[in-house]
XYZ file of C-alpha atoms in Angstrom:
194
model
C 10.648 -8.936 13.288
C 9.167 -6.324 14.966
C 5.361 -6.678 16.775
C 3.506 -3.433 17.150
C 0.828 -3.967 19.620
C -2.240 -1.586 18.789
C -4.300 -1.582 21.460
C -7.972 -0.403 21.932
C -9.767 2.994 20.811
C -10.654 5.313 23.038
C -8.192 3.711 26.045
C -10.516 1.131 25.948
C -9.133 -1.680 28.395
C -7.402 -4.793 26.470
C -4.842 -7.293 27.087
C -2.202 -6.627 23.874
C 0.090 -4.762 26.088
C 0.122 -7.790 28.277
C 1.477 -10.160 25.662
C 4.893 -7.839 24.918
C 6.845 -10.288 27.466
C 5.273 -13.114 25.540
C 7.353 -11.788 22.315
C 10.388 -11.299 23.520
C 10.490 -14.399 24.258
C 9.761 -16.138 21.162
C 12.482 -13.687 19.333
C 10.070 -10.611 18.155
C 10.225 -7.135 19.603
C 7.287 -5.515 20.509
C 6.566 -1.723 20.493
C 3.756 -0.601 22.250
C 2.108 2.321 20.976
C 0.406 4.754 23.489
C -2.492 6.382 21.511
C -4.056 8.809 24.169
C -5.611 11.565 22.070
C -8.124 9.903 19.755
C -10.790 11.247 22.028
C -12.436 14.281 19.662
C -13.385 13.796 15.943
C -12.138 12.993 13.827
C -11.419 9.527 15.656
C -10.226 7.301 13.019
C -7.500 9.772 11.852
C -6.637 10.644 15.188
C -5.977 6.948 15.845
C -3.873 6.605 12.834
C -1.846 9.586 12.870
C -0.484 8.650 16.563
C -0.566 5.150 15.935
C 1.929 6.129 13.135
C 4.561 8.344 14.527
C 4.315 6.172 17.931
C 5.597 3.469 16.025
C 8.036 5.116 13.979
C 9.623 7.171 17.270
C 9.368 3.235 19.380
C 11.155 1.639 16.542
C 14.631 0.430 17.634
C 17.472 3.149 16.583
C 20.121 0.037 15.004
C 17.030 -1.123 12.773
C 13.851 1.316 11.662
C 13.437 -0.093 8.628
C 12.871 -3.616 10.580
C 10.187 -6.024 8.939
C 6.578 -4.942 10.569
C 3.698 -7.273 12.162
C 0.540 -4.758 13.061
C -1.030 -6.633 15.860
C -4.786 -4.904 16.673
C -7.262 -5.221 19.471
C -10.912 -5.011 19.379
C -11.644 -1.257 17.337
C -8.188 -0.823 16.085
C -9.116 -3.844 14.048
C -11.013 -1.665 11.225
C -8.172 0.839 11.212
C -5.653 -1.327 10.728
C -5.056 -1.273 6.761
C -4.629 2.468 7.425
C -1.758 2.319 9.964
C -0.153 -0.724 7.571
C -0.588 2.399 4.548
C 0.626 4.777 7.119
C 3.955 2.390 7.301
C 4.518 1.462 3.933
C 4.287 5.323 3.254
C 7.297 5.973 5.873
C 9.197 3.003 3.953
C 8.406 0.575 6.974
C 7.743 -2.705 5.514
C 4.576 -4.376 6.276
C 4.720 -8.169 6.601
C 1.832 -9.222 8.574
C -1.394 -8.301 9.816
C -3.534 -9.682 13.400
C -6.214 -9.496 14.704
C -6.526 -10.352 18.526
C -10.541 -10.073 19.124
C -10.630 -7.780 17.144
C -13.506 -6.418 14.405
C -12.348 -6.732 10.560
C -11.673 -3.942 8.059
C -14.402 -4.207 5.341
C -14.410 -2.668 1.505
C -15.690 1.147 1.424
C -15.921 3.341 3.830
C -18.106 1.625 6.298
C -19.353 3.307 10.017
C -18.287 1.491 13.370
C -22.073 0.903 13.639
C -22.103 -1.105 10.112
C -19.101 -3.228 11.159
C -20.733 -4.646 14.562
C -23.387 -5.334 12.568
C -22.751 -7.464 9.901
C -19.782 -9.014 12.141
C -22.021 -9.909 15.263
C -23.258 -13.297 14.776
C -26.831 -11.554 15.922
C -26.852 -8.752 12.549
C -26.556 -6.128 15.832
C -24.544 -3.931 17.480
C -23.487 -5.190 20.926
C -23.841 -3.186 23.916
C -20.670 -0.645 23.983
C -19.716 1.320 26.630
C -20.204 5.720 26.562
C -18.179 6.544 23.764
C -17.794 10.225 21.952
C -20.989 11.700 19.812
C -20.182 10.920 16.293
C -17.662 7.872 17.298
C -19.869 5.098 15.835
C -21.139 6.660 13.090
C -18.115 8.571 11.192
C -16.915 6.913 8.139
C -13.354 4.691 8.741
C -10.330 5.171 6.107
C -10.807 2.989 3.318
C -7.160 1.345 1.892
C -7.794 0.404 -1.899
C -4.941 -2.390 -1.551
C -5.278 -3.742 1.440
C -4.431 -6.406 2.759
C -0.929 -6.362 1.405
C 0.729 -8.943 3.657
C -0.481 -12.220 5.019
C -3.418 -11.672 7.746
C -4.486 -13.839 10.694
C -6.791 -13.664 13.368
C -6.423 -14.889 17.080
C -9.963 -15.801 19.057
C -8.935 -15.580 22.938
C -12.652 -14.172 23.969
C -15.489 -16.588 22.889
C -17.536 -13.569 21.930
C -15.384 -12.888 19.121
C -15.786 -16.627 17.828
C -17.585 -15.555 14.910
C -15.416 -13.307 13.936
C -12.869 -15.399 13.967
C -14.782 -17.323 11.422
C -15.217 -14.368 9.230
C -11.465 -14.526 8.814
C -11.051 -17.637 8.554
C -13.942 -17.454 5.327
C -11.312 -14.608 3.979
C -8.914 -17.347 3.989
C -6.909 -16.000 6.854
C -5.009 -18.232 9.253
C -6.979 -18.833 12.444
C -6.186 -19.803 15.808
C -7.383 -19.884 19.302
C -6.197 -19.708 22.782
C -6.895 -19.572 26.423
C -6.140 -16.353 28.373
C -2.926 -17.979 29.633
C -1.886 -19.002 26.387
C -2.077 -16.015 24.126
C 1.303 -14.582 24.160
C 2.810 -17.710 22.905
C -0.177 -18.256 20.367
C 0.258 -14.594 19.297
C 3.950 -14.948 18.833
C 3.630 -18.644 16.732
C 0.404 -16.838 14.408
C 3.179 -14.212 13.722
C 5.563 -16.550 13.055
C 3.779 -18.297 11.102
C 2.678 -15.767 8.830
C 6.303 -14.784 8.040
């Protein structure tokens, strides 16, 4: 199976890129998307246009049609149903879906501003660094039938906690690990949502 690590809008920092050794070692390949250009409106669609082709041009050569597992990090969470449409429309199956501290997709076409909201265990919108005019408050891609493949979160940053218990309410397999342990926790969530 093949791990696509999404990282961060915007070039946010994250730490997906970090767990790629991690993978190899527990028998997935990761590709590692570089999404540099999601910087002007529209954002969302920006994101999941090069998201897209980034995977399909990192896929190996011997095996594009390889089953999928769309790992996201902190905003690429809401986009993520997209990207899994995005692959199932380019034939690539779709077999799992995580979340590493990430925010959740919700139904409609919610705002970035709406999804902080009702996901931060305070009803507000944390503090976020300088982003673009318009960034929060453009409407994300909505994906009728999403999710299509198992989902599951992993909670390595406390302040996601809660949102890790928003998955787990949608019945999605949770777990949680220490800094030094999330590349093998990533790799056994994906494994065991095969």
């Amino acid at each position: 199976m093949i791990a696509v690590l999404l990282p961060p809008p915007l070039s946010a920092p994250g730490r997906v890129h970090t767990l790629a050794p991690h993978l190899d070692e527990h028998g997935l390949h990761p590709v590692l998307p570089e999404i540099p250009d999601d910087d002007r409106a529209p954002y969302a669609a920006r994101y999941v246009a090069r998201a897209s082709l980034e995977t399909g041009r990192r896929l190996p050569a011997e095996d594009p049609r390889a089953p999928l597992a769309l790992v996201a990090e902190g905003g690429a969470g809401p986009l993520l149903g997209a990207v899994g449409a995005a692959q199932r429309a380019a034939h690539r199956p779709v077999h799992a879906y995580v979340f590493v501290d990430a925010w959740l997709p919700q139904p409609g076409s919610p705002t970035r501003t709406d999804i902080a909201a009702r996901q931060s265990p305070e009803g507000t919108v944390p503090d976020m660094p300088e982003v673009p005019e318009g960034y929060l408050t453009e409407s994300l891609p909505a994906v009728a039938d999403w999710p299509d493949a198992p989902c599951g979160y992993l909670c390595v940053d406390p302040a996601f906690a809660h949102v890790a218990k928003l998955a787990g309410m949608r019945g999605w397999t949770v777990r949680e690990a220490s800094q030094e342990d999330a590349g093998p926790a990533l790799a056994e969530l994906i494994h065991a949502l095969r």
